[in-house]
CSV table of C-alpha atoms in Angstrom, one decimal:
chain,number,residue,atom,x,y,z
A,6,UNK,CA,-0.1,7.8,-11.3
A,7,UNK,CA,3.2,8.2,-9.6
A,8,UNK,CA,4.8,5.1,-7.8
A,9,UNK,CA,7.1,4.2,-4.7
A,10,UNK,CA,9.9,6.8,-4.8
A,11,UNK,CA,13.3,6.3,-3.4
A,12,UNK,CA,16.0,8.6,-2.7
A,13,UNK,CA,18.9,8.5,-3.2
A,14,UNK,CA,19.2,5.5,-5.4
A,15,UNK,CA,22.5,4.8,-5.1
A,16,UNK,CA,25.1,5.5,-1.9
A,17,UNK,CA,28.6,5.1,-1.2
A,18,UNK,CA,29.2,6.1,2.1
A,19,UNK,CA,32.4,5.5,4.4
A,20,UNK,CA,32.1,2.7,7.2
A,21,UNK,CA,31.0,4.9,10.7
A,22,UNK,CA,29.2,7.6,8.5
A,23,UNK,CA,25.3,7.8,9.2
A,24,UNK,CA,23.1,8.1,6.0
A,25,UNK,CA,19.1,8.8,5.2
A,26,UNK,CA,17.5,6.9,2.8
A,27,UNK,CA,14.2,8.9,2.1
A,28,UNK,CA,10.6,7.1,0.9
A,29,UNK,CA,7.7,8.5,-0.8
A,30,UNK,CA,4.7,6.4,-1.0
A,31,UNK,CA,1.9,6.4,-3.6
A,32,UNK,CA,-0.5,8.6,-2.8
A,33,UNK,CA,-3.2,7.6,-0.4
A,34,UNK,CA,-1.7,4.7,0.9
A,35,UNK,CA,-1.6,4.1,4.7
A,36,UNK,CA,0.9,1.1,4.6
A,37,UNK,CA,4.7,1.7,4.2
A,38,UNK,CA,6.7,-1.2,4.8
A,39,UNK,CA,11.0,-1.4,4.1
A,40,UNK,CA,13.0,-4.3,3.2
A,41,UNK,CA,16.6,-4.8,2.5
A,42,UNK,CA,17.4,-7.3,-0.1
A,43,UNK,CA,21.5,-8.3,0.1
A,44,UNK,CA,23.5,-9.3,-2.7
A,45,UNK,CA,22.4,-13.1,-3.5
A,46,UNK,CA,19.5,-13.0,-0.9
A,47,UNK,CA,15.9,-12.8,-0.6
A,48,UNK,CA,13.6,-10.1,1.1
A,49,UNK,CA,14.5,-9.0,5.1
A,50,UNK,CA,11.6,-7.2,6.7
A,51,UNK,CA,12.8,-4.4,8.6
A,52,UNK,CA,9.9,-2.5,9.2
A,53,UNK,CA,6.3,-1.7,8.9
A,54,UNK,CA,3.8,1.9,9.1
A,55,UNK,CA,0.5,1.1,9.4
A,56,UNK,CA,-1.9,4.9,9.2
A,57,UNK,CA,-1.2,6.5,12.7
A,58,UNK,CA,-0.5,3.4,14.7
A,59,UNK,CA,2.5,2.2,16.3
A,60,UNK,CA,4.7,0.6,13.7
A,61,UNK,CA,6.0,-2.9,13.9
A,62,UNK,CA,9.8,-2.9,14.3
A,63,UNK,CA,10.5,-6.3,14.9
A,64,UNK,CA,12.6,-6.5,12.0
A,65,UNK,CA,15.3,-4.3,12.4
A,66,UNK,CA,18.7,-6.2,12.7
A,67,UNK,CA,20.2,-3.5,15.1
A,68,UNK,CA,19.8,-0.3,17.1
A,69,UNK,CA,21.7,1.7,14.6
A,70,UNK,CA,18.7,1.0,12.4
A,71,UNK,CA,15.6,3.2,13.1
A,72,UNK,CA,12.8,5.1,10.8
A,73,UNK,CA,10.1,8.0,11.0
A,74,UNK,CA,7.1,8.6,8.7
A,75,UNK,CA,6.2,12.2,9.1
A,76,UNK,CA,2.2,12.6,8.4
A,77,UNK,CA,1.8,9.4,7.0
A,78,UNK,CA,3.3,9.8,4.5
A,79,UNK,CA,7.0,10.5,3.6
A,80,UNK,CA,9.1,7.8,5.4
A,81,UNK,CA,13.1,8.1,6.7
A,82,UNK,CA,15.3,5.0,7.1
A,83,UNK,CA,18.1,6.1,9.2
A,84,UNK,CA,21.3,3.9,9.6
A,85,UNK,CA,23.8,5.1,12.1
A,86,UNK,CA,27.6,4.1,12.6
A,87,UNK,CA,26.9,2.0,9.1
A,88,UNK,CA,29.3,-1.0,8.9
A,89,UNK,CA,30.1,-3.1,5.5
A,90,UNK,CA,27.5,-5.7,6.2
A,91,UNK,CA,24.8,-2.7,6.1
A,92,UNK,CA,25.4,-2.9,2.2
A,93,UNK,CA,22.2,-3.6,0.7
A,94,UNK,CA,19.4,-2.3,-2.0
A,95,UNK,CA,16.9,-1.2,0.7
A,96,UNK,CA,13.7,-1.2,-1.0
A,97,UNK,CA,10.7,0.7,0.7
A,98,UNK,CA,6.8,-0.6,-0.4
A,99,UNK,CA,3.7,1.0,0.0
A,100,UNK,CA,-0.1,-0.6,-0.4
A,101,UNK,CA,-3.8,0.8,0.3
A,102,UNK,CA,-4.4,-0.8,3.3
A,103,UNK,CA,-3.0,-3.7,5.5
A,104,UNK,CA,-2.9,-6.9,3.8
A,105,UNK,CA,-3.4,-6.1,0.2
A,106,UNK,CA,-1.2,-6.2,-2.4
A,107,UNK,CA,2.0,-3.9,-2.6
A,108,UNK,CA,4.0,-1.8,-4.3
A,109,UNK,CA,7.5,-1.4,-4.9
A,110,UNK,CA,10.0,1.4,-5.2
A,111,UNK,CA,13.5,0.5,-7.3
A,112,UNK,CA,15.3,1.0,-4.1
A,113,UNK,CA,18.2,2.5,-2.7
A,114,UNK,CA,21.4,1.0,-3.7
A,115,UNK,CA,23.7,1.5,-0.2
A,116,UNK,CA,27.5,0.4,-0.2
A,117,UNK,CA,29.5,1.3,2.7
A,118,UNK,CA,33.6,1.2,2.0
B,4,UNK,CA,6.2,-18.2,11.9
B,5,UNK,CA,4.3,-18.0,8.6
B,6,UNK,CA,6.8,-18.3,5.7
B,7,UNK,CA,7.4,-19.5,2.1
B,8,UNK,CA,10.1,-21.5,0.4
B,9,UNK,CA,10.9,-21.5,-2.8
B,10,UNK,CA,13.1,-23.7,-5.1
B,11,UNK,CA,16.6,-22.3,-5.5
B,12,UNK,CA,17.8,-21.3,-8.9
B,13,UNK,CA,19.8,-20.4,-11.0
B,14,UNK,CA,17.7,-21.7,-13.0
B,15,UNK,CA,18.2,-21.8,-17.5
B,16,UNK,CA,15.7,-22.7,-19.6
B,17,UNK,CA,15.9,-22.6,-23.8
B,18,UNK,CA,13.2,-20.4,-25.4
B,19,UNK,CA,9.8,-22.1,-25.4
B,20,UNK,CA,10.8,-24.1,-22.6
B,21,UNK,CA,8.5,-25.3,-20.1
B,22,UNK,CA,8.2,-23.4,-16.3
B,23,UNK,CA,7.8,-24.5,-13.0
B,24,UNK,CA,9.3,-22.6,-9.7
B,25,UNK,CA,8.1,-24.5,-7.0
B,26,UNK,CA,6.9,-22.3,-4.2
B,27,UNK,CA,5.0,-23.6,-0.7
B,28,UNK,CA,4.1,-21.8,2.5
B,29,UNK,CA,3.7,-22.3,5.9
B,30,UNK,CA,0.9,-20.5,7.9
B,31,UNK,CA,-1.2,-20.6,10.4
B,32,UNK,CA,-4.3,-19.1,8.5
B,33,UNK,CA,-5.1,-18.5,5.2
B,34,UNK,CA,-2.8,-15.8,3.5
B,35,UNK,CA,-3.4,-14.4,0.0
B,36,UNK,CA,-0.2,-15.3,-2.1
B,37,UNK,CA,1.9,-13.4,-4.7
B,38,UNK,CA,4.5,-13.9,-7.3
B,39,UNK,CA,6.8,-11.1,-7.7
B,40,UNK,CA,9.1,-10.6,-10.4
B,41,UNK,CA,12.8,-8.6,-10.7
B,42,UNK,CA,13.9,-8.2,-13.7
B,43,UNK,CA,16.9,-6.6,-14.3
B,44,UNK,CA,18.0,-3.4,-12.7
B,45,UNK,CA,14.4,-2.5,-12.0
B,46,UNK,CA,11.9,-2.9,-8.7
B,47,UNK,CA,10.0,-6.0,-7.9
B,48,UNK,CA,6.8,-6.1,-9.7
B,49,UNK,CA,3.5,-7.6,-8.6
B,50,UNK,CA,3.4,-10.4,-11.1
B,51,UNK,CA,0.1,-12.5,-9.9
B,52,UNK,CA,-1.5,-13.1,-6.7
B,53,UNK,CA,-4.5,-15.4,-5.5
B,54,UNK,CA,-6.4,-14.7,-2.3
B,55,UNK,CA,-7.9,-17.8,-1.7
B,56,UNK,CA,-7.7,-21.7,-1.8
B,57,UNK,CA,-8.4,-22.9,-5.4
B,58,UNK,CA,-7.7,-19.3,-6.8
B,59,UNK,CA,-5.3,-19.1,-9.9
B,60,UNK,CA,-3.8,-15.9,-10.7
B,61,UNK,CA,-2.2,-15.3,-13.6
B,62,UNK,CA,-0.6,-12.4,-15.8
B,63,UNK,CA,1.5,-12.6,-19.0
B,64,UNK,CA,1.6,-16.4,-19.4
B,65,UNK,CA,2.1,-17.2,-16.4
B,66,UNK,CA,-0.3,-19.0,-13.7
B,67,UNK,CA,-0.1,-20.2,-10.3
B,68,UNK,CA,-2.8,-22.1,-8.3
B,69,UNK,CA,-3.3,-21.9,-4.6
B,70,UNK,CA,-3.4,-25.3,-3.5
B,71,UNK,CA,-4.5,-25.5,0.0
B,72,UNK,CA,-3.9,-28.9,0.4
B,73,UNK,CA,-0.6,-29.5,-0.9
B,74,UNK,CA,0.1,-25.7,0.6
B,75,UNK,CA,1.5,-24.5,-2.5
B,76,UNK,CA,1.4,-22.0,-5.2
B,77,UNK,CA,3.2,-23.1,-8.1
B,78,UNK,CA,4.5,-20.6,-11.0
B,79,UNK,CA,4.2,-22.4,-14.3
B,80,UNK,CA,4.5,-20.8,-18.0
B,81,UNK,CA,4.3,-22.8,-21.1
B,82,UNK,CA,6.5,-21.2,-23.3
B,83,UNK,CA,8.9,-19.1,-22.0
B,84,UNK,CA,10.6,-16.5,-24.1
B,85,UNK,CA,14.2,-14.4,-23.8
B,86,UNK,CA,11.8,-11.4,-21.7
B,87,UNK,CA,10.9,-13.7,-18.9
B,88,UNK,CA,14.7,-13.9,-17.6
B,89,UNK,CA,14.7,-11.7,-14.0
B,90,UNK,CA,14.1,-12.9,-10.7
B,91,UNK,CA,11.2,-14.4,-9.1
B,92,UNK,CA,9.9,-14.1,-6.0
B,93,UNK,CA,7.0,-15.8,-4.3
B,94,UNK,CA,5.3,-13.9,-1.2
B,95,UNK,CA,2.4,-14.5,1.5
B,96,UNK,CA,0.7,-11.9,3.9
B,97,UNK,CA,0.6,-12.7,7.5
B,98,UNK,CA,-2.9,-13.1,9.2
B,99,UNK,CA,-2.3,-9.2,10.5
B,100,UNK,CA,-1.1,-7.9,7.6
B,101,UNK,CA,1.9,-6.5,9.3
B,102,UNK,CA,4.0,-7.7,6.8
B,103,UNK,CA,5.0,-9.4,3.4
B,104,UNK,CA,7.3,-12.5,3.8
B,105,UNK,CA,9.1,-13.3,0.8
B,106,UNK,CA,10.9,-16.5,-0.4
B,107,UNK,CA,14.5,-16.0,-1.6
B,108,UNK,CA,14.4,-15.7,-5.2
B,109,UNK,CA,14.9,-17.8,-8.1
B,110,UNK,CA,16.8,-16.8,-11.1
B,111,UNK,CA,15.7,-17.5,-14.5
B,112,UNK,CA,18.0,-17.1,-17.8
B,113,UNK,CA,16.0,-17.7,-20.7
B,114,UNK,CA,18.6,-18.6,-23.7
B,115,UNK,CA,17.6,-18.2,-27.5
């Protein structure tokens, strides 16, 4: 079946601009998470869906970072005022059910000049 | 809070060259733990994963063992080959679930 999609997969926007990165889980699955993985570094949590509950946000690194997942499925990373540091892959993951294994999209390639 | 470290690459092996990325966590309960894999210009992979003390996963040649006691979860291969060259990651779940904590990656180069 189809996997973790990701739009657009690659983004040059300029510094100040806001940009959407867009998320489509696999099918069925109530857990949507999003990471940003910078050049050299490991996995940064930024921010978890969990069904209909209240998602954890704890790891978003500002408040120009924020999300929505419409009907539980399709989610929306949205980066206002984006600055250079911002540049990333932000890679969004999807999994049946909290705590099981998950599943990777190829990510969203962001550079901001 | 509940982590994993894992050894830092790069790290460049010959072909049929012994593996070992060290990985180890720290939590307070008992997570399931994964190996993911990067290779290159694709998504991370699900490579392995054991859910339990004593529990070895393994996929493709490679295995890991959750050791409880030495809180660890090695990722050996025997005999590595040109293919295995990417990036490996090793992962835990926290006791909620909420999310996936990931170690920082290690490197591999595999060289004919």
């Amino acid at each position: 079946g189809a996997g973790v999609s990701q739009s657009p997969s690659n983004k040059v926007t300029e510094k100040g601009k806001d940009v959407e990165l867009r998320c489509d889980p696999i099918s069925g699955h109530t857990a949507l998470y999003w990471y940003r993985q910078s050049l050299g570094q490991g996995l940064e949590f930024l921010i978890y869906f969990q069904g209909n509950s209240a998602p954890d946000k704890s790891g978003l690194p500002s408040d120009r970072f924020s999300a929505e997942r419409t009907g539980g499925s399709v989610s929306t990373l949205t980066i206002q005022r984006t600055q250079q540091e911002d540049s990333a892959v932000y890679l969004c993951a999807s999994s049946p059910f909290s705590g099981n294994t998950i599943y990777f999209g190829e990510g969203s390639w962001l550079t901001v000049v | 809070g509940d982590s994993v470290t894992q050894m830092e690459g790069p790290v460049t092996l010959s072909e049929e060259a012994f593996l070992t990325i060290n990985c180890t966590y720290t939590a307070t309960g008992y997570p399931s733990l994964f190996w993911y894999v990067q290779y290159p210009g694709e998504g991370l992979q699900l490579l392995l994963k054991a859910t339990k003390a004593d529990d070895k996963g393994s996929n493709k040649g490679f295995e890991a063992t959750y050791r409880k006691e030495t809180t660890s979860f090695h990722l050996e291969k025997g005999s590595v080959q040109v293919s295995d060259s990417a990036v490996y990651f090793c992962a835990g779940d926290s006791n909620t679930g909420n999310q996936f904590y990931f170690g920082t990656g290690t490197s591999l180069t595999v060289i004919p």
